[in-house]
Amino acid sequence: MEPYKILKRKIYNMVDSTESGNRVENHIKLFIIYLIILNVIAVILETCKSIYQPYAKLFYLFEVFSVVVFTIEYLLRLWVITENPDFSHPVKGRIKYIFTPLAIIDLIAILPFYLPFMNIDFRFIRSIRLTRLFRIAKLGRYSVALEAMNIAIKRKKEQLIITVGILLFFL
């Protein structure tokens, strides 16, 4: 097997495989899990002005660091997803993957950070920043119980889309 394929397979095992891997793969997965948990804690702490204001710069730096890590993870996942037999076609496989629930959650978790750079109305951005809480849904990649919930969501996606649409309308 050529070095390129070996590297791609190793990265696939690090970012997308649910199997237990070697020490490095497990450490990377644990790092991502802890980063997600710390992000949720940061979002909660940011709601308290007395905590947020003195440390606003640190919160921002942590946000930048997290978005960089999650963006790299998303791009790596997009590159190596063709190692998965369900997404093996180089173009169609990646497009199919982009529209999977977990890939959408990954994108929603990082997208609010990039929106200000796209000249979008800032009032809208303030409300969409709450989608950073979707980062907790990224934990689904690392939990068997959440994987079962993902299967249930796939089976009832039409009903859930309608429900979410109605909730967004009322919101």
mmCIF file of C-alpha atoms in Angstrom:
data_model
loop_
_atom_site.group_PDB
_atom_site.id
_atom_site.type_symbol
_atom_site.label_atom_id
_atom_site.label_comp_id
_atom_site.label_asym_id
_atom_site.label_seq_id
_atom_site.Cartn_x
_atom_site.Cartn_y
_atom_site.Cartn_z
ATOM 1 C CA MET A 1 0.000 0.000 0.000
ATOM 2 C CA GLU A 2 1.410 3.407 -0.952
ATOM 3 C CA PRO A 3 2.264 5.975 1.802
ATOM 4 C CA TYR A 4 -0.541 8.340 0.702
ATOM 5 C CA LYS A 5 -3.171 5.617 1.217
ATOM 6 C CA ILE A 6 -1.662 4.591 4.564
ATOM 7 C CA LEU A 7 -1.728 8.194 5.805
ATOM 8 C CA LYS A 8 -5.303 8.662 4.586
ATOM 9 C CA ARG A 9 -6.407 5.451 6.343
ATOM 10 C CA LYS A 10 -4.706 6.483 9.607
ATOM 11 C CA ILE A 11 -6.354 9.907 9.526
ATOM 12 C CA TYR A 12 -9.711 8.249 8.753
ATOM 13 C CA ASN A 13 -9.295 6.067 11.844
ATOM 14 C CA MET A 14 -8.500 9.149 13.927
ATOM 15 C CA VAL A 15 -11.394 11.352 12.827
ATOM 16 C CA ASP A 16 -14.192 9.097 11.663
ATOM 17 C CA SER A 17 -13.815 5.560 12.894
ATOM 18 C CA THR A 18 -15.945 4.603 15.924
ATOM 19 C CA GLU A 19 -13.633 1.692 16.679
ATOM 20 C CA SER A 20 -11.081 1.908 19.449
ATOM 21 C CA GLY A 21 -7.707 2.671 17.909
ATOM 22 C CA ASN A 22 -4.133 3.008 19.045
ATOM 23 C CA ARG A 23 -3.033 5.401 21.800
ATOM 24 C CA VAL A 24 -2.613 8.406 19.499
ATOM 25 C CA GLU A 25 -6.048 7.918 17.905
ATOM 26 C CA ASN A 26 -7.671 7.540 21.320
ATOM 27 C CA HIS A 27 -5.887 10.651 22.645
ATOM 28 C CA ILE A 28 -7.051 12.690 19.661
ATOM 29 C CA LYS A 29 -10.639 11.505 20.160
ATOM 30 C CA LEU A 30 -10.440 12.350 23.878
ATOM 31 C CA PHE A 31 -8.998 15.782 23.051
ATOM 32 C CA ILE A 32 -11.955 16.499 20.735
ATOM 33 C CA ILE A 33 -14.440 15.301 23.379
ATOM 34 C CA TYR A 34 -12.885 17.542 26.050
ATOM 35 C CA LEU A 35 -12.762 20.474 23.632
ATOM 36 C CA ILE A 36 -16.471 20.054 22.895
ATOM 37 C CA ILE A 37 -17.318 19.934 26.604
ATOM 38 C CA LEU A 38 -15.161 23.007 27.304
ATOM 39 C CA ASN A 39 -16.907 24.855 24.455
ATOM 40 C CA VAL A 40 -20.319 24.154 25.935
ATOM 41 C CA ILE A 41 -19.087 25.363 29.339
ATOM 42 C CA ALA A 42 -17.674 28.508 27.681
ATOM 43 C CA VAL A 43 -21.004 29.241 25.969
ATOM 44 C CA ILE A 44 -22.765 28.906 29.317
ATOM 45 C CA LEU A 45 -20.220 31.132 31.109
ATOM 46 C CA GLU A 46 -20.476 33.779 28.376
ATOM 47 C CA THR A 47 -24.106 34.349 29.365
ATOM 48 C CA CYS A 48 -22.969 35.728 32.734
ATOM 49 C CA LYS A 49 -21.654 39.272 32.176
ATOM 50 C CA SER A 50 -19.665 39.338 35.422
ATOM 51 C CA ILE A 51 -17.665 36.336 34.218
ATOM 52 C CA TYR A 52 -17.549 37.147 30.513
ATOM 53 C CA GLN A 53 -16.519 40.828 30.544
ATOM 54 C CA PRO A 54 -13.219 40.528 32.441
ATOM 55 C CA TYR A 55 -12.189 37.529 30.326
ATOM 56 C CA ALA A 56 -13.747 38.443 26.967
ATOM 57 C CA LYS A 57 -10.395 38.249 25.163
ATOM 58 C CA LEU A 58 -9.677 34.785 26.591
ATOM 59 C CA PHE A 59 -13.151 33.592 25.575
ATOM 60 C CA TYR A 60 -12.532 34.899 22.075
ATOM 61 C CA LEU A 61 -9.085 33.259 21.823
ATOM 62 C CA PHE A 62 -10.555 29.968 23.024
ATOM 63 C CA GLU A 63 -13.313 30.324 20.417
ATOM 64 C CA VAL A 64 -10.740 30.930 17.655
ATOM 65 C CA PHE A 65 -8.651 27.953 18.793
ATOM 66 C CA SER A 66 -11.734 25.723 18.920
ATOM 67 C CA VAL A 67 -12.986 26.788 15.498
ATOM 68 C CA VAL A 68 -9.560 26.173 13.972
ATOM 69 C CA VAL A 69 -9.452 22.662 15.490
ATOM 70 C CA PHE A 70 -13.045 21.868 14.456
ATOM 71 C CA THR A 71 -12.462 23.262 10.953
ATOM 72 C CA ILE A 72 -9.351 21.143 10.508
ATOM 73 C CA GLU A 73 -11.266 18.125 11.798
ATOM 74 C CA TYR A 74 -14.148 18.814 9.372
ATOM 75 C CA LEU A 75 -11.828 19.259 6.388
ATOM 76 C CA LEU A 76 -9.819 16.149 7.273
ATOM 77 C CA ARG A 77 -13.036 14.180 7.660
ATOM 78 C CA LEU A 78 -14.176 15.438 4.249
ATOM 79 C CA TRP A 79 -10.857 14.385 2.702
ATOM 80 C CA VAL A 80 -10.708 10.871 4.201
ATOM 81 C CA ILE A 81 -14.414 9.978 4.061
ATOM 82 C CA THR A 82 -13.806 8.089 0.821
ATOM 83 C CA GLU A 83 -12.179 5.388 2.991
ATOM 84 C CA ASN A 84 -15.699 4.573 4.183
ATOM 85 C CA PRO A 85 -17.351 2.152 1.703
ATOM 86 C CA ASP A 86 -20.637 4.111 1.951
ATOM 87 C CA PHE A 87 -18.888 7.234 0.629
ATOM 88 C CA SER A 88 -16.174 5.712 -1.571
ATOM 89 C CA HIS A 89 -16.826 7.742 -4.740
ATOM 90 C CA PRO A 90 -14.418 10.720 -4.746
ATOM 91 C CA VAL A 91 -17.059 13.356 -5.604
ATOM 92 C CA LYS A 92 -20.503 11.825 -5.080
ATOM 93 C CA GLY A 93 -19.348 10.180 -1.845
ATOM 94 C CA ARG A 94 -18.208 13.491 -0.384
ATOM 95 C CA ILE A 95 -21.389 15.267 -1.469
ATOM 96 C CA LYS A 96 -23.457 12.455 0.043
ATOM 97 C CA TYR A 97 -21.414 12.746 3.255
ATOM 98 C CA ILE A 98 -21.854 16.529 3.505
ATOM 99 C CA PHE A 99 -25.609 16.016 3.817
ATOM 100 C CA THR A 100 -25.444 13.415 6.599
ATOM 101 C CA PRO A 101 -26.783 14.573 10.001
ATOM 102 C CA LEU A 102 -23.384 14.444 11.733
ATOM 103 C CA ALA A 103 -21.644 16.379 8.947
ATOM 104 C CA ILE A 104 -24.375 19.030 9.062
ATOM 105 C CA ILE A 105 -23.950 19.293 12.844
ATOM 106 C CA ASP A 106 -20.189 19.700 12.367
ATOM 107 C CA LEU A 107 -20.758 22.480 9.852
ATOM 108 C CA ILE A 108 -23.348 24.241 12.032
ATOM 109 C CA ALA A 109 -20.880 24.096 14.925
ATOM 110 C CA ILE A 110 -18.216 26.078 13.028
ATOM 111 C CA LEU A 111 -20.254 28.176 10.594
ATOM 112 C CA PRO A 112 -21.294 30.990 13.027
ATOM 113 C CA PHE A 113 -17.656 31.959 13.474
ATOM 114 C CA TYR A 114 -17.175 32.550 9.736
ATOM 115 C CA LEU A 115 -20.436 34.438 9.097
ATOM 116 C CA PRO A 116 -19.128 37.906 10.106
ATOM 117 C CA PHE A 117 -16.503 37.599 7.360
ATOM 118 C CA MET A 118 -19.282 37.195 4.785
ATOM 119 C CA ASN A 119 -20.932 40.618 5.371
ATOM 120 C CA ILE A 120 -24.135 39.211 6.838
ATOM 121 C CA ASP A 121 -26.505 41.213 9.062
ATOM 122 C CA PHE A 122 -24.991 41.181 12.576
ATOM 123 C CA ARG A 123 -28.365 40.933 14.333
ATOM 124 C CA PHE A 124 -28.822 37.568 12.649
ATOM 125 C CA ILE A 125 -25.313 36.501 13.679
ATOM 126 C CA ARG A 126 -26.002 37.136 17.358
ATOM 127 C CA SER A 127 -28.882 34.694 17.307
ATOM 128 C CA ILE A 128 -27.085 32.087 15.201
ATOM 129 C CA ARG A 129 -24.096 32.078 17.576
ATOM 130 C CA LEU A 130 -26.284 29.964 19.858
ATOM 131 C CA THR A 131 -25.798 27.196 17.331
ATOM 132 C CA ARG A 132 -22.359 26.794 18.905
ATOM 133 C CA LEU A 133 -24.261 24.617 21.358
ATOM 134 C CA PHE A 134 -24.532 22.147 18.480
ATOM 135 C CA ARG A 135 -20.937 21.275 19.315
ATOM 136 C CA ILE A 136 -22.302 19.073 22.070
ATOM 137 C CA ALA A 137 -24.087 17.082 19.369
ATOM 138 C CA LYS A 138 -20.640 16.325 17.919
ATOM 139 C CA LEU A 139 -20.224 14.002 20.890
ATOM 140 C CA GLY A 140 -22.534 11.646 18.984
ATOM 141 C CA ARG A 141 -19.543 10.420 17.038
ATOM 142 C CA TYR A 142 -17.976 9.120 20.224
ATOM 143 C CA SER A 143 -20.932 7.502 22.002
ATOM 144 C CA VAL A 144 -22.784 4.261 21.270
ATOM 145 C CA ALA A 145 -25.977 5.593 22.901
ATOM 146 C CA LEU A 146 -25.898 8.744 20.809
ATOM 147 C CA GLU A 147 -25.262 6.617 17.718
ATOM 148 C CA ALA A 148 -28.526 4.780 18.458
ATOM 149 C CA MET A 149 -30.247 8.159 18.709
ATOM 150 C CA ASN A 150 -28.729 9.091 15.339
ATOM 151 C CA ILE A 151 -30.306 5.984 13.783
ATOM 152 C CA ALA A 152 -33.684 6.967 15.238
ATOM 153 C CA ILE A 153 -33.292 10.487 13.858
ATOM 154 C CA LYS A 154 -32.527 9.083 10.397
ATOM 155 C CA ARG A 155 -35.677 6.967 10.518
ATOM 156 C CA LYS A 156 -37.921 9.900 11.537
ATOM 157 C CA LYS A 157 -36.111 12.731 9.756
ATOM 158 C CA GLU A 158 -39.148 13.961 7.796
ATOM 159 C CA GLN A 159 -41.228 14.406 10.953
ATOM 160 C CA LEU A 160 -38.304 16.082 12.716
ATOM 161 C CA ILE A 161 -37.701 18.492 9.817
ATOM 162 C CA ILE A 162 -41.342 19.553 9.888
ATOM 163 C CA THR A 163 -41.236 19.983 13.676
ATOM 164 C CA VAL A 164 -38.010 22.028 13.554
ATOM 165 C CA GLY A 165 -39.442 24.136 10.718
ATOM 166 C CA ILE A 166 -42.545 24.922 12.770
ATOM 167 C CA LEU A 167 -40.408 25.745 15.829
ATOM 168 C CA LEU A 168 -38.181 28.065 13.796
ATOM 169 C CA PHE A 169 -41.259 29.767 12.366
ATOM 170 C CA PHE A 170 -42.610 30.426 15.860
ATOM 171 C CA LEU A 171 -39.197 31.501 17.106
#
